[in-house]
């Protein structure tokens, strides 16, 4: 991404990235943190991993993507959670423009989904709770992936200006 921006600047094009708005600490409700770099992502995830369990998750939006509807809401979002005690994390992406292959069926159908979660195993039934600023969010255990994959995906989300990362497998969230 930085190489592309440098190339655009060399061509005389003015490139300004507003970054990714991240809310994960109580003070971010009033003044969100803005992420620009992989180092920003690592710092944020390291902070989440230090959580006492009431704040192990973040909700992010790109400031460079459009806002829609009468409430002027972002057209996308990425929720990421990491739990040190489980050595795992989850991702939940809301982006109505992404096609998701249905890997759980025998057909090669492609489904369009507005909301998707990560998928690691076929285990179903049990749930795990992640929390953003004290608000709990339940996920099927099958949604958990490695913390390294969460880092990679969030870095991709930042680098791609808020597009759903393709380095993880996604399935329809069903909501």
PDB file of C-alpha atoms in Angstrom:
ATOM      1  CA  UNK A   1       0.000   0.000   0.000  1.00  0.00           C
ATOM      2  CA  UNK A   2       2.751   2.459   0.964  1.00  0.00           C
ATOM      3  CA  UNK A   3       4.575   1.644  -2.300  1.00  0.00           C
ATOM      4  CA  UNK A   4       1.417   2.432  -4.293  1.00  0.00           C
ATOM      5  CA  UNK A   5       0.919   5.727  -2.423  1.00  0.00           C
ATOM      6  CA  UNK A   6       4.572   6.630  -3.047  1.00  0.00           C
ATOM      7  CA  UNK A   7       4.106   5.867  -6.762  1.00  0.00           C
ATOM      8  CA  UNK A   8       1.009   8.062  -6.895  1.00  0.00           C
ATOM      9  CA  UNK A   9       2.845  10.923  -5.182  1.00  0.00           C
ATOM     10  CA  UNK A  10       5.717  10.513  -7.652  1.00  0.00           C
ATOM     11  CA  UNK A  11       3.193  10.906 -10.473  1.00  0.00           C
ATOM     12  CA  UNK A  12       2.121  14.200  -8.925  1.00  0.00           C
ATOM     13  CA  UNK A  13      -1.192  12.883  -7.586  1.00  0.00           C
ATOM     14  CA  UNK A  14      -2.178  14.071  -4.139  1.00  0.00           C
ATOM     15  CA  UNK A  15      -3.047  11.100  -1.964  1.00  0.00           C
ATOM     16  CA  UNK A  16      -4.549  11.555   1.456  1.00  0.00           C
ATOM     17  CA  UNK A  17      -5.740   8.659   3.546  1.00  0.00           C
ATOM     18  CA  UNK A  18      -7.979   9.446   6.460  1.00  0.00           C
ATOM     19  CA  UNK A  19      -7.345   6.045   8.027  1.00  0.00           C
ATOM     20  CA  UNK A  20      -9.384   3.540   9.992  1.00  0.00           C
ATOM     21  CA  UNK A  21     -11.483   4.660  12.952  1.00  0.00           C
ATOM     22  CA  UNK A  22     -11.145   2.197  15.851  1.00  0.00           C
ATOM     23  CA  UNK A  23     -13.208   2.062  19.038  1.00  0.00           C
ATOM     24  CA  UNK A  24     -11.903  -0.296  21.711  1.00  0.00           C
ATOM     25  CA  UNK A  25     -11.302   1.711  24.895  1.00  0.00           C
ATOM     26  CA  UNK A  26     -14.009   3.723  26.706  1.00  0.00           C
ATOM     27  CA  UNK A  27     -12.336   7.020  25.732  1.00  0.00           C
ATOM     28  CA  UNK A  28     -12.622   6.038  22.061  1.00  0.00           C
ATOM     29  CA  UNK A  29     -16.410   6.418  22.239  1.00  0.00           C
ATOM     30  CA  UNK A  30     -15.858  10.193  22.223  1.00  0.00           C
ATOM     31  CA  UNK A  31     -12.550  10.291  20.350  1.00  0.00           C
ATOM     32  CA  UNK A  32     -11.852   7.156  18.270  1.00  0.00           C
ATOM     33  CA  UNK A  33      -8.285   6.078  17.623  1.00  0.00           C
ATOM     34  CA  UNK A  34      -7.199   6.370  13.991  1.00  0.00           C
ATOM     35  CA  UNK A  35      -5.121   3.526  12.550  1.00  0.00           C
ATOM     36  CA  UNK A  36      -2.760   4.076   9.615  1.00  0.00           C
ATOM     37  CA  UNK A  37      -0.024   1.448   9.838  1.00  0.00           C
ATOM     38  CA  UNK A  38       0.754  -2.154  10.750  1.00  0.00           C
ATOM     39  CA  UNK A  39       2.453  -0.815  13.913  1.00  0.00           C
ATOM     40  CA  UNK A  40      -0.830   0.888  14.899  1.00  0.00           C
ATOM     41  CA  UNK A  41      -2.629  -2.457  14.479  1.00  0.00           C
ATOM     42  CA  UNK A  42      -0.024  -4.328  16.540  1.00  0.00           C
ATOM     43  CA  UNK A  43      -0.279  -1.724  19.320  1.00  0.00           C
ATOM     44  CA  UNK A  44      -4.079  -1.982  19.338  1.00  0.00           C
ATOM     45  CA  UNK A  45      -4.133  -5.802  19.396  1.00  0.00           C
ATOM     46  CA  UNK A  46      -1.479  -5.894  22.126  1.00  0.00           C
ATOM     47  CA  UNK A  47      -3.711  -3.560  24.174  1.00  0.00           C
ATOM     48  CA  UNK A  48      -6.726  -5.828  23.578  1.00  0.00           C
ATOM     49  CA  UNK A  49      -4.708  -8.862  24.684  1.00  0.00           C
ATOM     50  CA  UNK A  50      -4.006  -7.133  28.026  1.00  0.00           C
ATOM     51  CA  UNK A  51      -7.756  -6.789  28.687  1.00  0.00           C
ATOM     52  CA  UNK A  52      -9.349  -8.123  31.847  1.00  0.00           C
ATOM     53  CA  UNK A  53     -12.135  -9.575  29.684  1.00  0.00           C
ATOM     54  CA  UNK A  54     -14.343  -6.491  29.488  1.00  0.00           C
ATOM     55  CA  UNK A  55     -12.608  -5.028  26.448  1.00  0.00           C
ATOM     56  CA  UNK A  56     -10.961  -7.595  24.203  1.00  0.00           C
ATOM     57  CA  UNK A  57     -12.587  -6.375  20.971  1.00  0.00           C
ATOM     58  CA  UNK A  58     -12.637  -3.453  18.567  1.00  0.00           C
ATOM     59  CA  UNK A  59     -15.052  -2.094  15.974  1.00  0.00           C
ATOM     60  CA  UNK A  60     -13.495  -0.370  12.959  1.00  0.00           C
ATOM     61  CA  UNK A  61     -14.632   1.737  10.006  1.00  0.00           C
ATOM     62  CA  UNK A  62     -12.666   3.297   7.169  1.00  0.00           C
ATOM     63  CA  UNK A  63     -12.895   7.071   7.057  1.00  0.00           C
ATOM     64  CA  UNK A  64     -12.184   6.823   3.315  1.00  0.00           C
ATOM     65  CA  UNK A  65     -15.323   4.853   2.408  1.00  0.00           C
ATOM     66  CA  UNK A  66     -18.790   6.299   1.862  1.00  0.00           C
ATOM     67  CA  UNK A  67     -21.492   6.816   4.438  1.00  0.00           C
ATOM     68  CA  UNK A  68     -25.030   5.841   3.483  1.00  0.00           C
ATOM     69  CA  UNK A  69     -28.664   6.203   4.471  1.00  0.00           C
ATOM     70  CA  UNK A  70     -30.518   8.814   6.454  1.00  0.00           C
ATOM     71  CA  UNK A  71     -28.312   8.214   9.516  1.00  0.00           C
ATOM     72  CA  UNK A  72     -25.112   8.698   7.474  1.00  0.00           C
ATOM     73  CA  UNK A  73     -23.711   5.357   8.646  1.00  0.00           C
ATOM     74  CA  UNK A  74     -20.576   3.690   7.217  1.00  0.00           C
ATOM     75  CA  UNK A  75     -21.275   1.212   4.417  1.00  0.00           C
ATOM     76  CA  UNK A  76     -19.100  -1.369   6.183  1.00  0.00           C
ATOM     77  CA  UNK A  77     -17.482  -2.357   9.497  1.00  0.00           C
ATOM     78  CA  UNK A  78     -14.977  -4.808  10.888  1.00  0.00           C
ATOM     79  CA  UNK A  79     -15.253  -6.218  14.411  1.00  0.00           C
ATOM     80  CA  UNK A  80     -12.176  -8.002  15.744  1.00  0.00           C
ATOM     81  CA  UNK A  81     -11.739  -9.745  19.058  1.00  0.00           C
ATOM     82  CA  UNK A  82      -8.721 -11.455  20.625  1.00  0.00           C
ATOM     83  CA  UNK A  83      -8.572 -13.490  23.822  1.00  0.00           C
ATOM     84  CA  UNK A  84      -5.228 -14.265  25.449  1.00  0.00           C
ATOM     85  CA  UNK A  85      -6.824 -16.999  27.605  1.00  0.00           C
ATOM     86  CA  UNK A  86      -8.023 -18.827  24.463  1.00  0.00           C
ATOM     87  CA  UNK A  87      -5.027 -17.915  22.268  1.00  0.00           C
ATOM     88  CA  UNK A  88      -7.614 -17.150  19.580  1.00  0.00           C
ATOM     89  CA  UNK A  89      -9.712 -14.422  18.041  1.00  0.00           C
ATOM     90  CA  UNK A  90     -12.681 -13.705  15.790  1.00  0.00           C
ATOM     91  CA  UNK A  91     -13.585 -11.342  12.976  1.00  0.00           C
ATOM     92  CA  UNK A  92     -17.051 -10.153  11.959  1.00  0.00           C
ATOM     93  CA  UNK A  93     -17.338  -8.111   8.798  1.00  0.00           C
ATOM     94  CA  UNK A  94     -20.286  -6.109   7.568  1.00  0.00           C
ATOM     95  CA  UNK A  95     -19.872  -5.258   3.909  1.00  0.00           C
ATOM     96  CA  UNK A  96     -22.817  -5.743   1.565  1.00  0.00           C
ATOM     97  CA  UNK A  97     -20.648  -5.914  -1.537  1.00  0.00           C
ATOM     98  CA  UNK A  98     -18.593  -9.029  -0.823  1.00  0.00           C
ATOM     99  CA  UNK A  99     -19.255 -12.451  -2.306  1.00  0.00           C
ATOM    100  CA  UNK A 100     -18.587 -15.408  -0.044  1.00  0.00           C
ATOM    101  CA  UNK A 101     -18.136 -18.955  -1.318  1.00  0.00           C
ATOM    102  CA  UNK A 102     -20.228 -21.404   0.680  1.00  0.00           C
ATOM    103  CA  UNK A 103     -17.528 -23.905   1.648  1.00  0.00           C
ATOM    104  CA  UNK A 104     -19.961 -25.919   3.759  1.00  0.00           C
ATOM    105  CA  UNK A 105     -21.969 -27.131   0.757  1.00  0.00           C
ATOM    106  CA  UNK A 106     -21.044 -29.547  -2.007  1.00  0.00           C
ATOM    107  CA  UNK A 107     -21.900 -27.016  -4.707  1.00  0.00           C
ATOM    108  CA  UNK A 108     -19.693 -24.217  -5.945  1.00  0.00           C
ATOM    109  CA  UNK A 109     -22.421 -21.624  -5.328  1.00  0.00           C
ATOM    110  CA  UNK A 110     -21.326 -18.139  -4.412  1.00  0.00           C
ATOM    111  CA  UNK A 111     -23.495 -16.354  -1.880  1.00  0.00           C
ATOM    112  CA  UNK A 112     -23.701 -12.627  -1.344  1.00  0.00           C
ATOM    113  CA  UNK A 113     -23.681 -11.635   2.290  1.00  0.00           C
ATOM    114  CA  UNK A 114     -23.935  -8.345   4.106  1.00  0.00           C
ATOM    115  CA  UNK A 115     -22.369  -9.831   7.231  1.00  0.00           C
ATOM    116  CA  UNK A 116     -19.775 -12.551   7.542  1.00  0.00           C
ATOM    117  CA  UNK A 117     -17.690 -14.141  10.279  1.00  0.00           C
ATOM    118  CA  UNK A 118     -14.419 -16.001  10.151  1.00  0.00           C
ATOM    119  CA  UNK A 119     -14.570 -19.773   9.851  1.00  0.00           C
ATOM    120  CA  UNK A 120     -11.924 -22.168  11.106  1.00  0.00           C
ATOM    121  CA  UNK A 121     -13.529 -25.532  11.883  1.00  0.00           C
ATOM    122  CA  UNK A 122     -16.787 -27.362  11.376  1.00  0.00           C
ATOM    123  CA  UNK A 123     -17.443 -27.554  15.133  1.00  0.00           C
ATOM    124  CA  UNK A 124     -20.788 -26.030  15.986  1.00  0.00           C
ATOM    125  CA  UNK A 125     -22.882 -25.498  19.057  1.00  0.00           C
ATOM    126  CA  UNK A 126     -20.635 -24.005  21.710  1.00  0.00           C
ATOM    127  CA  UNK A 127     -20.282 -20.248  21.917  1.00  0.00           C
ATOM    128  CA  UNK A 128     -17.509 -17.975  23.122  1.00  0.00           C
ATOM    129  CA  UNK A 129     -17.988 -14.402  24.320  1.00  0.00           C
ATOM    130  CA  UNK A 130     -15.927 -11.405  23.257  1.00  0.00           C
ATOM    131  CA  UNK A 131     -16.487  -7.954  24.723  1.00  0.00           C
ATOM    132  CA  UNK A 132     -16.192  -4.397  23.435  1.00  0.00           C
ATOM    133  CA  UNK A 133     -16.231  -1.769  26.200  1.00  0.00           C
ATOM    134  CA  UNK A 134     -18.173  -4.125  28.470  1.00  0.00           C
ATOM    135  CA  UNK A 135     -20.775  -5.127  25.844  1.00  0.00           C
ATOM    136  CA  UNK A 136     -20.729  -8.905  25.204  1.00  0.00           C
ATOM    137  CA  UNK A 137     -20.843 -10.439  21.723  1.00  0.00           C
ATOM    138  CA  UNK A 138     -21.345 -14.189  21.240  1.00  0.00           C
ATOM    139  CA  UNK A 139     -19.673 -16.192  18.472  1.00  0.00           C
ATOM    140  CA  UNK A 140     -19.717 -19.879  17.640  1.00  0.00           C
ATOM    141  CA  UNK A 141     -16.415 -21.498  18.578  1.00  0.00           C
ATOM    142  CA  UNK A 142     -16.083 -22.425  14.895  1.00  0.00           C
ATOM    143  CA  UNK A 143     -15.494 -18.717  14.221  1.00  0.00           C
ATOM    144  CA  UNK A 144     -12.255 -18.601  16.198  1.00  0.00           C
ATOM    145  CA  UNK A 145      -8.973 -18.273  14.328  1.00  0.00           C
ATOM    146  CA  UNK A 146      -5.393 -17.693  15.458  1.00  0.00           C
ATOM    147  CA  UNK A 147      -4.415 -14.310  16.884  1.00  0.00           C
ATOM    148  CA  UNK A 148      -1.792 -14.120  14.119  1.00  0.00           C
ATOM    149  CA  UNK A 149      -4.531 -14.428  11.479  1.00  0.00           C
ATOM    150  CA  UNK A 150      -6.567 -11.707  13.235  1.00  0.00           C
ATOM    151  CA  UNK A 151      -3.503  -9.421  13.133  1.00  0.00           C
ATOM    152  CA  UNK A 152      -2.928 -10.179   9.452  1.00  0.00           C
ATOM    153  CA  UNK A 153      -6.564  -9.541   8.546  1.00  0.00           C
ATOM    154  CA  UNK A 154      -6.813  -6.258  10.463  1.00  0.00           C
ATOM    155  CA  UNK A 155      -3.557  -5.062   8.870  1.00  0.00           C
ATOM    156  CA  UNK A 156      -5.084  -5.918   5.471  1.00  0.00           C
ATOM    157  CA  UNK A 157      -8.275  -4.021   6.363  1.00  0.00           C
ATOM    158  CA  UNK A 158      -6.175  -0.944   7.197  1.00  0.00           C
ATOM    159  CA  UNK A 159      -3.941  -1.267   4.109  1.00  0.00           C
ATOM    160  CA  UNK A 160      -6.926  -1.739   1.760  1.00  0.00           C
ATOM    161  CA  UNK A 161      -8.849   1.230   3.109  1.00  0.00           C
ATOM    162  CA  UNK A 162     -11.621  -0.747   4.767  1.00  0.00           C
ATOM    163  CA  UNK A 163     -12.181  -3.622   2.347  1.00  0.00           C
ATOM    164  CA  UNK A 164     -12.943  -7.071   3.728  1.00  0.00           C
ATOM    165  CA  UNK A 165      -9.638  -8.948   4.089  1.00  0.00           C
ATOM    166  CA  UNK A 166      -9.211 -12.017   1.898  1.00  0.00           C
ATOM    167  CA  UNK A 167      -6.518 -13.741   3.993  1.00  0.00           C
ATOM    168  CA  UNK A 168      -9.148 -15.523   6.127  1.00  0.00           C
ATOM    169  CA  UNK A 169     -12.101 -17.732   5.268  1.00  0.00           C
ATOM    170  CA  UNK A 170     -15.530 -16.086   5.663  1.00  0.00           C
ATOM    171  CA  UNK A 171     -19.001 -17.601   6.066  1.00  0.00           C
ATOM    172  CA  UNK A 172     -22.408 -15.972   6.157  1.00  0.00           C
ATOM    173  CA  UNK A 173     -23.105 -14.720   9.682  1.00  0.00           C
ATOM    174  CA  UNK A 174     -26.796 -15.463   9.297  1.00  0.00           C
ATOM    175  CA  UNK A 175     -27.998 -12.029  10.371  1.00  0.00           C
TER     176      UNK A 175
END
